[in-house]
Amino acid sequence: MDAPLHGKTIAFLATDGVEQIELTRPWKDLQGAGAHLELVSLSEGEIDGYHHLDKAHSFPVDKTVQHVDVHDYDCLVLPGGVANPDALRMDHDAVKLVKQFFNKGKTVAAICHAPWTLIEADAVKNRTLTSWPSLKTDITNAGGHWVDEEVHYEDGLITSRNPDDLDAFSAKIVEVLAAA
């Protein structure tokens, strides 16, 4: 079995309202590539996934943002949805964690609306990235350059637009981490 991410540990940062497929699909792909994964959230217990506006499944939280150390991870994945990144960007500890990943030069992968959290962490200035199209103005106003691409990689930051891009998103995470 090919396990290019064996020995890598990846944190998924999400909370209630996460777009379920943007959590479960990369999780399955990265786990299948041999990575150890942990779901990090704002509080203990479970978070609720959604299919757009419809509640879907719940997922057990492994750790809270207050109890993680960026040094324990090789990568941070930020799934989207609308409510999820909006809640994360309003949480001081979540924003602090995202900043720490960038400050330590760790890989960060964000899809759909997740760049809202990157904006709050002041991590898009002078960077090129993609996202759900409605974030274009937010990214531009934060000093970033928005592109309409299936997946964009620049200097440790992997971004994609929406669930249709999940094949490319997961593949790019595996590629970047396997080469590290």
CSV table of C-alpha atoms in Angstrom, one decimal:
chain,number,residue,atom,x,y,z
A,1,MET,CA,0.0,0.0,0.0
A,2,ASP,CA,1.3,3.4,-1.0
A,3,ALA,CA,1.5,5.7,2.1
A,4,PRO,CA,3.3,8.9,1.0
A,5,LEU,CA,2.2,10.7,4.2
A,6,HIS,CA,3.2,8.0,6.7
A,7,GLY,CA,4.6,9.8,9.7
A,8,LYS,CA,2.8,13.1,8.9
A,9,THR,CA,0.2,14.5,11.3
A,10,ILE,CA,-2.5,16.9,10.0
A,11,ALA,CA,-4.9,19.0,12.0
A,12,PHE,CA,-8.4,19.8,10.6
A,13,LEU,CA,-9.7,23.0,12.1
A,14,ALA,CA,-13.5,23.1,12.0
A,15,THR,CA,-16.7,23.8,14.0
A,16,ASP,CA,-20.4,23.6,13.6
A,17,GLY,CA,-21.6,24.4,10.2
A,18,VAL,CA,-18.6,22.9,8.3
A,19,GLU,CA,-19.4,21.8,4.8
A,20,GLN,CA,-19.4,18.1,5.4
A,21,ILE,CA,-17.9,16.9,2.1
A,22,GLU,CA,-15.0,19.5,2.6
A,23,LEU,CA,-14.2,17.8,5.9
A,24,THR,CA,-14.8,14.1,5.0
A,25,ARG,CA,-13.4,13.9,1.5
A,26,PRO,CA,-9.9,15.3,2.3
A,27,TRP,CA,-9.9,13.4,5.6
A,28,LYS,CA,-10.5,10.1,3.7
A,29,ASP,CA,-7.9,11.0,1.0
A,30,LEU,CA,-5.2,12.0,3.5
A,31,GLN,CA,-5.9,9.1,5.8
A,32,GLY,CA,-5.6,6.8,2.8
A,33,ALA,CA,-2.2,8.4,2.0
A,34,GLY,CA,-1.0,7.3,5.5
A,35,ALA,CA,-1.4,10.6,7.5
A,36,HIS,CA,-2.5,10.7,11.1
A,37,LEU,CA,-5.4,13.2,11.4
A,38,GLU,CA,-6.9,15.1,14.3
A,39,LEU,CA,-10.1,17.2,14.3
A,40,VAL,CA,-9.5,20.4,16.2
A,41,SER,CA,-12.4,22.6,17.2
A,42,LEU,CA,-13.5,25.4,19.5
A,43,SER,CA,-14.9,23.2,22.2
A,44,GLU,CA,-15.0,19.5,23.2
A,45,GLY,CA,-17.6,17.1,22.1
A,46,GLU,CA,-18.8,17.0,18.5
A,47,ILE,CA,-19.3,19.3,15.6
A,48,ASP,CA,-22.2,19.3,13.2
A,49,GLY,CA,-21.5,19.0,9.5
A,50,TYR,CA,-23.9,20.4,6.9
A,51,HIS,CA,-24.8,19.7,3.2
A,52,HIS,CA,-25.1,23.4,2.3
A,53,LEU,CA,-28.0,24.5,4.6
A,54,ASP,CA,-29.1,21.0,5.7
A,55,LYS,CA,-27.7,19.4,8.9
A,56,ALA,CA,-25.9,16.2,8.2
A,57,HIS,CA,-23.6,14.1,10.5
A,58,SER,CA,-21.8,14.9,13.7
A,59,PHE,CA,-18.0,14.4,14.1
A,60,PRO,CA,-16.1,13.8,17.4
A,61,VAL,CA,-13.5,16.5,18.3
A,62,ASP,CA,-10.1,15.2,19.1
A,63,LYS,CA,-8.7,18.4,20.6
A,64,THR,CA,-9.7,22.0,21.2
A,65,VAL,CA,-7.7,25.0,19.8
A,66,GLN,CA,-6.6,25.8,23.4
A,67,HIS,CA,-4.9,22.4,23.8
A,68,VAL,CA,-2.9,22.0,20.6
A,69,ASP,CA,0.7,22.7,19.8
A,70,VAL,CA,1.5,23.7,16.2
A,71,HIS,CA,4.8,21.8,16.5
A,72,ASP,CA,2.8,18.5,16.6
A,73,TYR,CA,1.5,19.0,13.1
A,74,ASP,CA,2.8,19.1,9.6
A,75,CYS,CA,-0.2,20.7,8.0
A,76,LEU,CA,-3.5,22.5,8.9
A,77,VAL,CA,-6.6,21.9,6.8
A,78,LEU,CA,-9.4,24.4,6.9
A,79,PRO,CA,-12.7,23.1,5.4
A,80,GLY,CA,-15.3,25.6,4.3
A,81,GLY,CA,-19.0,26.1,4.6
A,82,VAL,CA,-20.3,29.5,5.5
A,83,ALA,CA,-21.0,29.2,9.2
A,84,ASN,CA,-17.8,27.3,10.0
A,85,PRO,CA,-15.1,29.8,8.9
A,86,ASP,CA,-17.3,32.7,10.1
A,87,ALA,CA,-17.3,31.3,13.6
A,88,LEU,CA,-13.6,30.4,13.5
A,89,ARG,CA,-12.6,33.9,12.4
A,90,MET,CA,-14.4,35.3,15.5
A,91,ASP,CA,-12.5,33.0,17.9
A,92,HIS,CA,-9.2,34.4,19.2
A,93,ASP,CA,-7.6,31.0,19.8
A,94,ALA,CA,-8.6,29.7,16.4
A,95,VAL,CA,-7.1,32.8,14.6
A,96,LYS,CA,-4.0,32.5,16.8
A,97,LEU,CA,-3.6,28.9,15.8
A,98,VAL,CA,-3.8,29.7,12.1
A,99,LYS,CA,-1.2,32.5,12.6
A,100,GLN,CA,1.1,30.1,14.3
A,101,PHE,CA,1.0,27.7,11.4
A,102,PHE,CA,2.0,30.5,9.0
A,103,ASN,CA,4.7,31.8,11.4
A,104,LYS,CA,6.3,28.3,11.6
A,105,GLY,CA,6.2,27.9,7.9
A,106,LYS,CA,3.8,24.9,8.0
A,107,THR,CA,1.6,24.0,5.1
A,108,VAL,CA,-2.0,25.4,5.3
A,109,ALA,CA,-4.8,24.2,3.0
A,110,ALA,CA,-8.1,26.1,2.8
A,111,ILE,CA,-11.2,25.5,0.6
A,112,CYS,CA,-14.3,27.4,-0.3
A,113,HIS,CA,-15.1,30.1,2.4
A,114,ALA,CA,-12.2,29.0,4.7
A,115,PRO,CA,-10.0,31.9,3.5
A,116,TRP,CA,-12.2,34.1,5.8
A,117,THR,CA,-10.2,32.7,8.6
A,118,LEU,CA,-7.0,33.3,6.7
A,119,ILE,CA,-8.0,36.9,6.3
A,120,GLU,CA,-8.6,37.3,10.0
A,121,ALA,CA,-5.2,35.8,10.7
A,122,ASP,CA,-3.7,38.4,8.4
A,123,ALA,CA,-2.3,35.6,6.2
A,124,VAL,CA,-3.4,36.7,2.7
A,125,LYS,CA,-1.5,39.9,2.2
A,126,ASN,CA,0.8,39.7,-0.9
A,127,ARG,CA,-0.4,36.1,-1.6
A,128,THR,CA,-2.3,34.7,-4.5
A,129,LEU,CA,-5.1,32.3,-3.6
A,130,THR,CA,-8.5,31.1,-4.7
A,131,SER,CA,-11.7,30.5,-2.9
A,132,TRP,CA,-15.5,30.6,-3.3
A,133,PRO,CA,-16.0,33.5,-5.7
A,134,SER,CA,-17.9,35.7,-3.2
A,135,LEU,CA,-14.6,36.0,-1.2
A,136,LYS,CA,-12.8,37.7,-4.1
A,137,THR,CA,-13.4,41.2,-2.7
A,138,ASP,CA,-12.6,40.2,0.9
A,139,ILE,CA,-9.3,38.7,-0.3
A,140,THR,CA,-8.5,41.8,-2.4
A,141,ASN,CA,-9.3,44.1,0.4
A,142,ALA,CA,-7.0,42.1,2.7
A,143,GLY,CA,-4.1,42.7,0.2
A,144,GLY,CA,-4.3,39.3,-1.5
A,145,HIS,CA,-4.7,38.5,-5.2
A,146,TRP,CA,-7.6,36.3,-6.1
A,147,VAL,CA,-7.6,33.8,-9.0
A,148,ASP,CA,-10.3,31.5,-10.3
A,149,GLU,CA,-8.4,28.2,-10.3
A,150,GLU,CA,-9.3,24.6,-9.3
A,151,VAL,CA,-6.4,24.6,-6.9
A,152,HIS,CA,-3.7,27.2,-6.3
A,153,TYR,CA,-0.4,26.6,-4.4
A,154,GLU,CA,1.9,29.3,-3.3
A,155,ASP,CA,4.6,29.3,-0.6
A,156,GLY,CA,3.0,26.8,1.7
A,157,LEU,CA,-0.7,27.8,1.1
A,158,ILE,CA,-3.0,25.5,-0.8
A,159,THR,CA,-6.4,26.8,-1.8
A,160,SER,CA,-9.4,25.6,-3.8
A,161,ARG,CA,-12.8,27.0,-4.7
A,162,ASN,CA,-15.5,24.5,-3.8
A,163,PRO,CA,-16.4,20.8,-3.5
A,164,ASP,CA,-16.0,20.2,-7.2
A,165,ASP,CA,-12.3,20.9,-6.7
A,166,LEU,CA,-11.7,18.3,-4.0
A,167,ASP,CA,-9.8,15.9,-6.2
A,168,ALA,CA,-7.2,18.6,-7.0
A,169,PHE,CA,-7.3,19.9,-3.4
A,170,SER,CA,-6.5,16.6,-1.8
A,171,ALA,CA,-4.0,15.6,-4.4
A,172,LYS,CA,-2.1,18.9,-3.9
A,173,ILE,CA,-2.0,18.4,-0.1
A,174,VAL,CA,-0.5,14.9,-0.6
A,175,GLU,CA,2.0,16.2,-3.2
A,176,VAL,CA,3.2,19.1,-1.1
A,177,LEU,CA,3.5,17.1,2.2
A,178,ALA,CA,5.1,14.1,0.5
A,179,ALA,CA,7.8,16.3,-0.9
A,180,ALA,CA,8.5,18.0,2.4
